[in-house]
């Protein structure tokens, strides 16, 4: 369309300081297609701060959606709650798994950091009782000694791999079997005999000497079909070769390695380790392909879905650049034809949610055990983990905690000294039941209040994270919210656009034909007719979902890496 356009591509973490508010202000609109929720939240808040329209998109298999977010006129990306990652009680993962995902999370979050990462990051080092209480747990309920998983002096990589295998899948399983209270209503796990598996390997003619992995245990062993489910012997071989490869080929990473879904050797290790644990518990084993998707929270992409959604993104961007934001709509791509005989259904862009903690004025309730939860946990789990803040600041009475680049060294030292302290023992009387904490983030557009409620008794199955977060709108502030703009057939709602967008060229109106094709026209009468058609065509998301059996939810956003290409048209 424009062969002379000059495109500047950036590759990096979208949260880097160079991609701040000033960077986003350079654009007339931002088209977003990130692959994880935290990064999407970050871009949403920067676009709000920069007052730049955001066109969001996402796909999940055959499903997809595109939405437009304009500050002060439509809802922002975070006005509607998004699915949060599923969490599992540690005691279930360690002692009584009954689903493949339990074994995969155990291998990824517990075993991988214990062997190759920071041992303190592994929950295998925690003392957990028979049901997670820390009492009467028996030997298997006790924490593993991290020193056991360290390589001993003079120990070969193969010897180390076999020793760890026997500990995980024989010794620890035998200890669990002795915890009889766990198996009244469950089948106890069966230990694996490595010597028998190695004998099978030798009889098969492969020998006990492991081939060099060179970045992939599967390729070294000839297991090239990612969709095949390995048997127990094959999983044992992959486990041993993968451990050897980390020790021999990636020794410089030991102690700091982190699981990455794009790290082939790491995925192979997690697949083998989780399948071996599944074999012990009689749980169906999974292929490398399936395990990678579950471990990396991936819904594998479909090219045609991505192509359709990409086209819908461009259509909404054209409306913004043409100076006609009132014509923007939210589009949903369905797996089956809906009641309107279309695969793509549309609705008017919803207005902002006044209770939104990002673009509105909101108050959230936080239920915690204020004597056990530390300030570090509040910052990491709630503010950064659940709310995706970058540099949170908290204030309550005389208590103050800040993060950011502008702090003096003595301030940083002081605030860090507060992190290990329980909330109830913080300065200024602590954060206790009934405390109202002002939370903000200067690097993003975020300001909200947290109302603290104390609770001592927690059901770990229901709340494995140890807190409960809920949001609501204060009545006094709700009355101060401006009335949402409405569109009529003769007077479309006027939505704000940036000065740069208005300066791009003469304002044009957009009209949608009966076939769903959007065309530009400068005829005011035709534009009014188009607005009328748009108004008649408004439907609720729940109605659209009912047409094809969907549940009305938007396609989920999966977590992963924060790499994004940002394009700048600067010709």
Coordinates of C-alpha atoms in Angstrom, one line a residue:
X1 CA 0.0 0.0 0.0
X2 CA 2.8 2.4 0.8
X3 CA 6.1 1.0 -0.6
X4 CA 8.1 4.0 0.6
X5 CA 7.1 3.7 4.3
X6 CA 10.0 3.7 6.7
X7 CA 9.5 1.1 9.5
X8 CA 11.7 1.0 12.6
X9 CA 11.5 -2.3 14.4
X10 CA 12.4 -2.7 18.1
X11 CA 13.0 -6.1 19.7
X12 CA 13.1 -6.2 23.5
X13 CA 11.1 -6.3 26.7
X14 CA 8.1 -3.9 26.4
X15 CA 8.6 -3.0 30.1
X16 CA 12.1 -1.5 29.5
X17 CA 12.5 2.1 30.5
X18 CA 13.0 3.2 26.8
X19 CA 9.4 2.1 26.0
X20 CA 7.9 4.6 28.5
X21 CA 5.0 7.0 28.2
X22 CA 7.0 9.5 26.0
X23 CA 7.7 6.7 23.6
X24 CA 4.0 5.8 23.3
X25 CA 3.1 9.4 22.8
X26 CA 4.8 9.4 19.4
X27 CA 2.1 7.2 17.9
X28 CA -1.4 7.9 16.7
X29 CA -2.6 4.5 17.8
X30 CA -1.1 1.3 19.2
X31 CA -2.0 -2.1 17.8
X32 CA -1.4 -4.8 20.4
X33 CA -0.9 -8.5 20.0
X34 CA 1.2 -9.6 23.0
X35 CA 1.3 -13.1 24.3
X36 CA 0.8 -12.6 28.1
X37 CA -1.5 -10.8 30.4
X38 CA 1.0 -8.9 32.4
X39 CA 2.5 -7.2 29.3
X40 CA -0.9 -6.3 27.9
X41 CA -1.8 -4.6 31.2
X42 CA 1.4 -2.7 31.1
X43 CA 0.8 -1.4 27.5
X44 CA -2.8 -0.6 28.4
X45 CA -1.7 1.7 31.3
X46 CA 1.0 3.4 29.2
X47 CA -1.6 4.1 26.5
X48 CA -3.9 5.6 29.0
X49 CA -1.1 7.7 30.4
X50 CA -0.1 8.8 26.9
X51 CA -3.7 9.3 25.8
X52 CA -3.1 7.2 22.8
X53 CA -5.9 4.8 21.5
X54 CA -5.2 1.1 21.9
X55 CA -6.4 -1.6 19.6
X56 CA -6.2 -4.9 21.5
X57 CA -6.4 -8.3 20.0
X58 CA -6.1 -11.9 21.1
X59 CA -6.6 -15.4 19.7
X60 CA -7.2 -18.8 21.4
X61 CA -7.3 -21.6 18.9
X62 CA -10.3 -20.9 16.6
X63 CA -11.5 -18.0 18.8
X64 CA -10.4 -14.4 18.6
X65 CA -11.4 -10.9 19.5
X66 CA -10.4 -7.3 18.7
X67 CA -11.3 -4.3 20.9
X68 CA -10.6 -0.6 20.9
X69 CA -9.7 1.3 24.0
X70 CA -9.8 5.1 24.2
X71 CA -9.3 7.0 27.4
X72 CA -12.4 8.7 28.7
X73 CA -14.6 7.2 26.0
X74 CA -14.5 3.4 26.1
X75 CA -13.5 0.8 28.6
X76 CA -9.8 0.1 29.0
X77 CA -8.3 -3.3 28.7
X78 CA -8.6 -3.9 32.4
X79 CA -12.1 -2.7 33.0
X80 CA -13.3 -6.3 32.7
X81 CA -11.6 -9.0 34.8
X82 CA -9.3 -11.4 33.0
X83 CA -8.8 -15.0 33.9
X84 CA -5.9 -15.4 36.4
X85 CA -3.5 -18.3 36.2
X86 CA -4.6 -21.5 38.0
X87 CA -2.7 -22.2 41.2
X88 CA -2.5 -25.5 43.1
X89 CA -1.9 -26.3 46.7
X90 CA 1.7 -27.3 47.4
X91 CA 0.6 -30.3 49.4
X92 CA -1.3 -31.6 46.3
X93 CA 1.7 -31.1 44.0
X94 CA 4.1 -32.8 46.4
X95 CA 2.1 -35.6 47.8
X96 CA -1.2 -36.4 46.1
X97 CA -1.3 -35.3 42.4
X98 CA -4.2 -36.7 40.4
X99 CA -4.0 -34.8 37.1
X100 CA -1.3 -34.4 34.5
X101 CA -1.1 -30.7 35.2
X102 CA -0.2 -31.4 38.8
X103 CA 2.8 -33.4 37.6
X104 CA 3.8 -30.8 35.0
X105 CA 3.7 -27.9 37.6
X106 CA 5.7 -30.0 40.0
X107 CA 8.4 -30.6 37.4
X108 CA 8.4 -27.0 36.2
X109 CA 8.0 -25.0 39.4
X110 CA 9.6 -27.3 42.0
X111 CA 12.0 -29.7 40.5
X112 CA 13.5 -27.6 37.7
X113 CA 14.7 -24.7 40.1
X114 CA 15.8 -27.3 42.7
X115 CA 18.2 -28.9 40.2
X116 CA 19.2 -26.1 37.9
X117 CA 17.9 -22.8 39.3
X118 CA 17.9 -21.1 42.7
X119 CA 17.0 -23.9 45.3
X120 CA 15.3 -21.4 47.6
X121 CA 12.8 -20.8 44.8
X122 CA 11.6 -24.4 45.0
X123 CA 8.7 -25.4 47.2
X124 CA 10.2 -28.8 47.6
X125 CA 12.3 -27.2 50.3
X126 CA 9.3 -26.4 52.4
X127 CA 8.1 -28.6 55.2
X128 CA 4.7 -29.9 54.3
X129 CA 2.6 -32.3 56.4
X130 CA 0.3 -35.0 55.2
X131 CA -2.3 -32.5 54.2
X132 CA -0.1 -29.5 54.0
X133 CA -0.3 -28.6 57.7
X134 CA 3.3 -29.3 58.5
X135 CA 2.3 -31.7 61.3
X136 CA 2.5 -35.5 61.4
X137 CA 3.7 -35.5 57.9
X138 CA 6.1 -38.3 58.2
X139 CA 9.4 -38.5 56.3
X140 CA 7.9 -37.6 53.0
X141 CA 6.2 -34.5 54.4
X142 CA 9.6 -33.2 55.4
X143 CA 11.6 -30.8 53.2
X144 CA 14.3 -32.3 51.0
X145 CA 17.8 -31.2 52.0
X146 CA 18.9 -29.0 49.1
X147 CA 22.5 -30.2 49.5
X148 CA 21.4 -33.7 48.4
X149 CA 20.7 -32.3 44.9
X150 CA 24.1 -30.7 44.6
X151 CA 26.7 -32.5 42.6
X152 CA 29.3 -34.2 44.8
X153 CA 33.0 -33.9 44.3
X154 CA 34.2 -36.3 41.7
X155 CA 30.7 -37.4 40.8
X156 CA 30.1 -37.8 37.0
X157 CA 27.1 -36.2 35.4
X158 CA 25.6 -39.7 34.7
X159 CA 26.1 -40.8 38.3
X160 CA 24.4 -37.6 39.5
X161 CA 21.4 -38.0 37.2
X162 CA 20.9 -41.6 38.3
X163 CA 21.2 -40.6 42.0
X164 CA 18.6 -37.9 41.6
X165 CA 16.3 -40.3 39.7
X166 CA 16.4 -42.9 42.4
X167 CA 15.7 -40.2 45.1
X168 CA 12.7 -38.7 43.3
X169 CA 11.0 -41.8 41.9
X170 CA 12.0 -44.6 44.3
X171 CA 13.1 -43.3 47.7
X172 CA 10.6 -40.4 48.0
X173 CA 7.7 -42.5 46.6
X174 CA 8.4 -45.3 49.1
X175 CA 8.3 -42.7 51.9
X176 CA 5.0 -41.4 50.6
X177 CA 3.5 -44.9 50.5
X178 CA 4.2 -45.2 54.3
X179 CA 1.9 -42.2 54.9
X180 CA -1.1 -44.5 55.2
X181 CA -3.6 -41.7 56.0
X182 CA -3.1 -40.3 52.5
X183 CA -4.3 -43.5 50.8
X184 CA -7.6 -44.3 52.4
X185 CA -9.4 -43.1 49.2
X186 CA -6.6 -43.0 46.8
X187 CA -4.3 -45.5 45.1
X188 CA -0.8 -45.2 46.6
X189 CA 2.0 -44.4 44.1
X190 CA 4.3 -47.1 42.8
X191 CA 8.1 -46.5 42.8
X192 CA 10.1 -46.9 39.7
X193 CA 13.1 -49.3 39.5
X194 CA 15.8 -47.5 37.6
X195 CA 18.0 -50.6 37.4
X196 CA 15.2 -52.5 35.7
X197 CA 14.7 -49.7 33.2
X198 CA 18.4 -49.5 32.5
X199 CA 18.4 -53.3 31.9
X200 CA 15.6 -52.9 29.4
X201 CA 17.7 -50.1 27.7
X202 CA 20.7 -52.4 27.6
X203 CA 18.7 -55.3 26.2
X204 CA 17.4 -52.9 23.5
X205 CA 20.9 -52.4 22.3
X206 CA 21.2 -48.7 23.1
X207 CA 23.7 -49.3 25.9
X208 CA 24.0 -47.3 29.2
X209 CA 26.3 -44.6 27.8
X210 CA 24.3 -41.5 27.0
X211 CA 24.8 -39.8 23.7
X212 CA 25.8 -36.1 23.7
X213 CA 22.6 -34.1 23.8
X214 CA 23.9 -30.9 22.0
X215 CA 20.9 -28.9 23.1
X216 CA 18.2 -31.7 22.7
X217 CA 18.0 -35.0 24.6
X218 CA 15.2 -36.1 22.2
X219 CA 17.3 -35.7 19.1
X220 CA 20.2 -37.5 20.7
X221 CA 17.9 -40.4 21.5
X222 CA 16.1 -40.4 18.1
X223 CA 12.7 -39.3 19.7
X224 CA 11.8 -36.8 17.0
X225 CA 8.0 -37.1 17.1
X226 CA 6.8 -34.3 19.4
X227 CA 3.2 -35.7 19.4
X228 CA 4.2 -39.2 20.5
X229 CA 3.7 -40.2 24.1
X230 CA 6.9 -41.8 25.4
X231 CA 6.8 -45.0 27.5
X232 CA 8.4 -45.1 30.9
X233 CA 11.7 -46.4 29.7
X234 CA 11.9 -43.6 27.1
X235 CA 11.0 -41.0 29.7
X236 CA 13.8 -42.3 32.0
X237 CA 16.3 -42.0 29.1
X238 CA 15.3 -38.5 28.3
X239 CA 15.4 -37.5 32.0
X240 CA 19.0 -38.9 32.4
X241 CA 20.3 -37.4 29.2
X242 CA 18.6 -34.0 29.9
X243 CA 20.2 -33.8 33.3
X244 CA 23.6 -34.7 31.9
X245 CA 23.2 -32.1 29.2
X246 CA 22.5 -29.3 31.7
X247 CA 25.6 -30.3 33.8
X248 CA 28.0 -30.9 30.9
X249 CA 26.8 -28.3 28.3
X250 CA 25.2 -25.5 30.3
X251 CA 27.2 -25.6 33.6
X252 CA 27.4 -21.8 33.5
X253 CA 23.6 -21.5 34.0
X254 CA 23.4 -23.8 37.0
X255 CA 22.1 -22.0 40.1
X256 CA 20.3 -19.3 38.0
X257 CA 18.5 -21.2 35.2
X258 CA 14.8 -20.5 34.7
X259 CA 12.2 -22.5 32.8
X260 CA 11.5 -21.0 29.4
X261 CA 8.9 -22.6 27.1
X262 CA 11.2 -21.8 24.1
X263 CA 14.1 -23.7 25.7
X264 CA 14.0 -27.1 24.1
X265 CA 16.1 -28.9 26.6
X266 CA 14.1 -27.5 29.5
X267 CA 10.8 -28.6 28.0
X268 CA 12.2 -32.0 27.4
X269 CA 13.3 -32.3 31.0
X270 CA 10.0 -31.2 32.3
X271 CA 8.1 -33.6 30.0
X272 CA 10.2 -36.6 31.1
X273 CA 10.2 -35.6 34.8
X274 CA 6.4 -35.0 34.9
X275 CA 5.7 -38.2 32.9
X276 CA 7.8 -40.3 35.3
X277 CA 5.9 -38.9 38.3
X278 CA 2.6 -39.5 36.4
X279 CA 3.7 -43.1 35.9
X280 CA 4.2 -43.5 39.7
X281 CA 0.7 -42.2 40.4
X282 CA -1.1 -43.9 37.5
X283 CA -1.8 -40.6 35.8
X284 CA -1.9 -40.5 31.9
X285 CA 1.4 -39.4 30.5
X286 CA 1.6 -36.5 27.9
X287 CA 3.5 -35.9 24.7
X288 CA 6.2 -33.3 24.4
X289 CA 3.8 -31.1 22.4
X290 CA 1.0 -31.2 25.0
X291 CA 3.4 -30.7 27.9
X292 CA 5.0 -27.6 26.3
X293 CA 1.6 -26.1 25.9
X294 CA 0.5 -26.8 29.5
X295 CA 3.8 -25.8 31.0
X296 CA 4.0 -22.6 29.0
X297 CA 0.3 -21.8 29.2
X298 CA 0.1 -22.0 25.5
X299 CA -3.0 -22.4 23.3
X300 CA -1.4 -23.3 20.0
X301 CA -2.0 -20.8 17.2
X302 CA -4.1 -21.4 14.1
X303 CA -2.8 -19.4 11.1
X304 CA -6.2 -18.6 9.7
X305 CA -7.5 -17.3 13.0
X306 CA -4.5 -15.0 13.3
X307 CA -5.0 -13.8 9.7
X308 CA -8.7 -12.9 10.3
X309 CA -8.0 -11.1 13.6
X310 CA -5.1 -9.2 12.0
X311 CA -7.5 -7.9 9.3
X312 CA -10.0 -6.8 12.0
X313 CA -7.2 -5.0 13.8
X314 CA -6.3 -3.0 10.6
X315 CA -10.0 -2.1 10.1
X316 CA -10.3 -0.6 13.6
X317 CA -6.9 1.2 13.1
X318 CA -8.2 2.8 9.8
X319 CA -11.2 4.2 11.7
X320 CA -9.0 5.8 14.3
X321 CA -6.5 7.2 11.7
X322 CA -9.4 8.5 9.6
X323 CA -10.7 10.5 12.6
X324 CA -13.8 8.4 13.1
X325 CA -13.4 6.7 16.5
X326 CA -17.2 6.7 17.0
X327 CA -17.3 3.9 14.4
X328 CA -15.0 1.6 16.3
X329 CA -16.4 -1.7 17.5
X330 CA -15.5 -4.8 19.4
X331 CA -15.4 -7.9 17.2
X332 CA -15.5 -11.5 18.1
X333 CA -14.4 -14.4 15.9
X334 CA -16.4 -17.6 16.7
X335 CA -15.6 -21.2 16.0
X336 CA -19.0 -21.8 14.5
X337 CA -21.5 -19.7 12.6
X338 CA -23.6 -17.6 15.0
X339 CA -27.3 -17.0 14.9
X340 CA -26.7 -14.0 12.6
X341 CA -25.1 -16.5 10.1
X342 CA -21.7 -14.9 10.6
X343 CA -18.4 -16.1 12.0
X344 CA -17.6 -12.6 13.1
X345 CA -20.0 -10.7 15.4
X346 CA -19.7 -7.2 16.6
X347 CA -20.8 -4.9 19.3
X348 CA -20.4 -1.2 20.2
X349 CA -17.3 -0.4 22.2
X350 CA -18.4 -0.6 25.9
X351 CA -18.0 2.5 28.0
X352 CA -15.5 2.6 30.9
X353 CA -16.2 0.7 34.1
X354 CA -16.2 3.3 36.9
X355 CA -15.0 0.6 39.4
X356 CA -11.9 -0.1 37.3
X357 CA -8.7 0.2 39.3
X358 CA -6.8 1.5 36.3
X359 CA -9.0 4.0 34.4
X360 CA -11.6 4.6 37.1
X361 CA -11.7 5.4 40.8
X362 CA -11.8 2.2 42.7
X363 CA -11.5 0.5 46.0
X364 CA -10.5 -3.1 46.5
X365 CA -10.8 -5.4 49.4
X366 CA -7.8 -7.5 50.4
X367 CA -8.3 -10.3 52.9
X368 CA -5.1 -11.7 54.4
X369 CA -3.5 -12.9 57.6
X370 CA -1.8 -9.7 58.6
X371 CA 0.4 -11.5 61.1
X372 CA 1.8 -13.9 58.5
X373 CA 1.8 -12.1 55.2
X374 CA 4.9 -9.9 54.9
X375 CA 5.3 -6.7 53.0
X376 CA 7.5 -8.6 50.5
X377 CA 4.6 -11.0 49.8
X378 CA 2.1 -8.2 49.5
X379 CA 4.3 -6.4 46.9
X380 CA 5.2 -9.5 45.0
X381 CA 2.1 -11.6 45.1
X382 CA -0.7 -9.0 45.2
X383 CA 0.6 -5.8 43.7
X384 CA 3.1 -7.1 41.1
X385 CA 1.6 -10.6 40.7
X386 CA -2.1 -10.0 40.7
X387 CA -2.3 -6.3 39.8
X388 CA 0.8 -6.2 37.5
X389 CA 2.3 -3.1 39.0
X390 CA 5.9 -2.2 38.1
X391 CA 6.9 0.2 40.9
X392 CA 4.2 0.3 43.5
X393 CA 3.9 2.9 46.2
X394 CA 1.9 2.4 49.4
X395 CA 0.8 4.8 52.1
X396 CA -1.3 4.4 55.1
X397 CA -1.2 7.1 57.8
X398 CA 2.4 7.6 58.6
X399 CA 3.5 4.4 56.8
X400 CA 5.1 4.8 53.4
X401 CA 6.7 2.4 51.0
X402 CA 8.0 3.4 47.6
X403 CA 9.8 1.9 44.6
X404 CA 11.2 3.6 41.6
X405 CA 14.4 5.0 40.0
X406 CA 14.2 8.4 41.7
X407 CA 14.8 7.1 45.2
X408 CA 18.0 7.9 47.2
X409 CA 20.2 5.1 48.2
X410 CA 19.3 5.5 51.9
X411 CA 15.6 5.4 51.0
X412 CA 16.1 2.2 49.0
X413 CA 17.9 0.6 52.0
X414 CA 15.2 1.6 54.4
X415 CA 12.3 0.4 52.3
X416 CA 14.1 -3.0 51.7
X417 CA 14.5 -3.4 55.4
X418 CA 10.7 -3.3 55.7
X419 CA 10.0 -6.1 53.2
X420 CA 10.5 -9.1 55.6
X421 CA 8.2 -7.7 58.2
X422 CA 4.6 -8.9 58.7
X423 CA 2.0 -6.4 57.7
X424 CA 0.8 -6.0 61.3
X425 CA 4.3 -5.0 62.5
X426 CA 5.0 -2.3 60.0
X427 CA 5.7 1.3 61.2
X428 CA 2.8 3.6 61.9
X429 CA 0.7 0.9 63.6
X430 CA 1.0 -1.6 60.8
X431 CA -1.4 -2.7 58.1
X432 CA -4.1 -4.4 60.1
X433 CA -7.8 -5.1 59.9
X434 CA -9.6 -2.0 58.6
X435 CA -6.5 -0.2 57.3
X436 CA -7.1 1.7 54.1
X437 CA -3.9 1.7 52.0
X438 CA -3.4 4.1 49.1
X439 CA -1.7 2.2 46.2
X440 CA -0.2 3.9 43.2
X441 CA 2.3 3.3 40.4
X442 CA 3.9 6.4 38.9
X443 CA 5.3 4.3 36.0
X444 CA 1.8 3.3 35.0
X445 CA -1.6 5.0 35.3
X446 CA -2.8 3.2 38.4
X447 CA -4.3 4.5 41.6
X448 CA -6.6 2.6 44.0
X449 CA -7.3 1.9 47.6
X450 CA -6.9 -1.4 49.4
X451 CA -9.1 -2.1 52.4
X452 CA -7.3 -4.6 54.6
X453 CA -9.3 -7.3 56.4
X454 CA -7.6 -9.8 58.7
X455 CA -8.3 -13.5 58.6
X456 CA -6.4 -16.3 60.4
X457 CA -8.0 -19.5 59.1
X458 CA -7.4 -20.2 55.4
X459 CA -8.5 -23.1 53.3
X460 CA -5.4 -23.8 51.2
X461 CA -7.4 -25.7 48.6
X462 CA -9.7 -22.7 48.0
X463 CA -7.0 -19.9 48.5
X464 CA -3.6 -21.5 47.8
X465 CA -2.0 -18.0 47.5
X466 CA -3.0 -17.0 51.0
X467 CA -5.1 -14.0 50.1
X468 CA -8.4 -12.9 48.6
X469 CA -8.7 -9.8 46.4
X470 CA -12.0 -8.3 45.5
X471 CA -13.0 -4.9 44.0
X472 CA -15.9 -2.6 44.5
X473 CA -16.8 1.1 43.9
X474 CA -17.3 3.5 46.8
X475 CA -20.8 5.0 46.6
X476 CA -19.6 8.6 47.2
X477 CA -17.2 8.5 44.3
X478 CA -19.6 6.7 42.0
X479 CA -21.8 9.8 42.0
X480 CA -18.9 11.8 40.7
X481 CA -18.5 9.7 37.6
X482 CA -19.5 11.5 34.4
X483 CA -22.4 10.2 32.4
X484 CA -21.3 7.8 29.7
X485 CA -21.7 9.2 26.2
X486 CA -24.5 7.8 24.1
X487 CA -24.8 7.6 20.3
X488 CA -28.0 8.3 18.4
X489 CA -28.9 8.0 14.8
X490 CA -28.6 11.7 14.2
X491 CA -25.8 12.5 16.6
X492 CA -23.0 9.9 16.9
X493 CA -21.0 10.0 20.2
X494 CA -17.9 12.2 19.9
X495 CA -14.9 10.3 21.1
X496 CA -11.6 12.1 21.7
X497 CA -8.7 11.6 19.3
X498 CA -5.1 12.8 19.6
X499 CA -4.0 16.0 18.0
X500 CA -1.6 14.0 15.8
X501 CA -4.5 11.9 14.5
X502 CA -6.6 14.9 13.7
X503 CA -3.6 16.4 11.8
X504 CA -3.2 13.4 9.6
X505 CA -5.7 14.6 7.0
X506 CA -9.4 15.6 6.4
X507 CA -11.9 13.9 8.6
X508 CA -13.8 11.1 7.0
X509 CA -16.8 9.1 8.1
X510 CA -17.0 5.3 7.9
X511 CA -19.9 3.2 6.8
X512 CA -20.5 -0.5 7.2
X513 CA -22.4 -2.3 4.4
X514 CA -24.7 -5.2 4.9
X515 CA -21.9 -7.6 4.2
X516 CA -19.8 -6.1 7.0
X517 CA -17.4 -4.2 4.7
X518 CA -16.3 -0.9 6.0
X519 CA -15.9 2.0 3.5
X520 CA -14.8 5.6 3.8
X521 CA -17.1 8.4 2.7
X522 CA -17.2 12.2 3.2
X523 CA -20.9 12.4 2.8
X524 CA -22.4 13.6 6.1
X525 CA -25.8 12.0 5.3
X526 CA -24.3 8.7 4.5
X527 CA -22.2 8.9 7.7
X528 CA -25.4 9.5 9.7
X529 CA -27.0 6.5 8.1
X530 CA -24.0 4.4 9.0
X531 CA -24.1 5.6 12.6
X532 CA -27.8 4.7 12.7
X533 CA -27.0 1.2 11.4
X534 CA -24.3 0.8 14.0
X535 CA -26.6 1.9 16.8
X536 CA -29.2 -0.7 15.6
X537 CA -26.6 -3.4 15.5
X538 CA -25.5 -3.0 19.1
X539 CA -25.7 -6.3 21.0
X540 CA -24.5 -7.5 24.3
X541 CA -21.5 -9.7 24.5
X542 CA -23.6 -12.4 26.3
X543 CA -26.1 -12.4 23.4
X544 CA -23.3 -12.8 20.9
X545 CA -21.9 -15.7 22.8
X546 CA -25.3 -17.4 23.0
X547 CA -25.4 -17.6 19.3
X548 CA -22.6 -20.1 19.0
X549 CA -22.7 -21.7 22.5
X550 CA -19.8 -19.7 23.9
X551 CA -19.9 -18.6 27.5
X552 CA -19.5 -14.9 26.8
X553 CA -15.9 -14.6 27.9
X554 CA -13.2 -13.2 25.8
X555 CA -10.5 -15.4 24.6
X556 CA -7.9 -16.0 27.3
X557 CA -4.5 -14.3 27.2
X558 CA -1.7 -16.7 28.0
X559 CA 1.5 -15.9 29.9
X560 CA 4.8 -16.1 28.3
X561 CA 7.6 -13.8 27.1
X562 CA 7.4 -10.0 26.9
X563 CA 9.0 -9.6 23.5
X564 CA 7.3 -7.2 21.1
X565 CA 8.0 -5.4 17.9
X566 CA 7.0 -1.7 18.0
X567 CA 6.6 -0.1 14.6
X568 CA 7.0 3.6 13.9
X569 CA 5.8 5.2 10.6
X570 CA 8.2 8.1 10.4
X571 CA 8.5 8.6 6.6

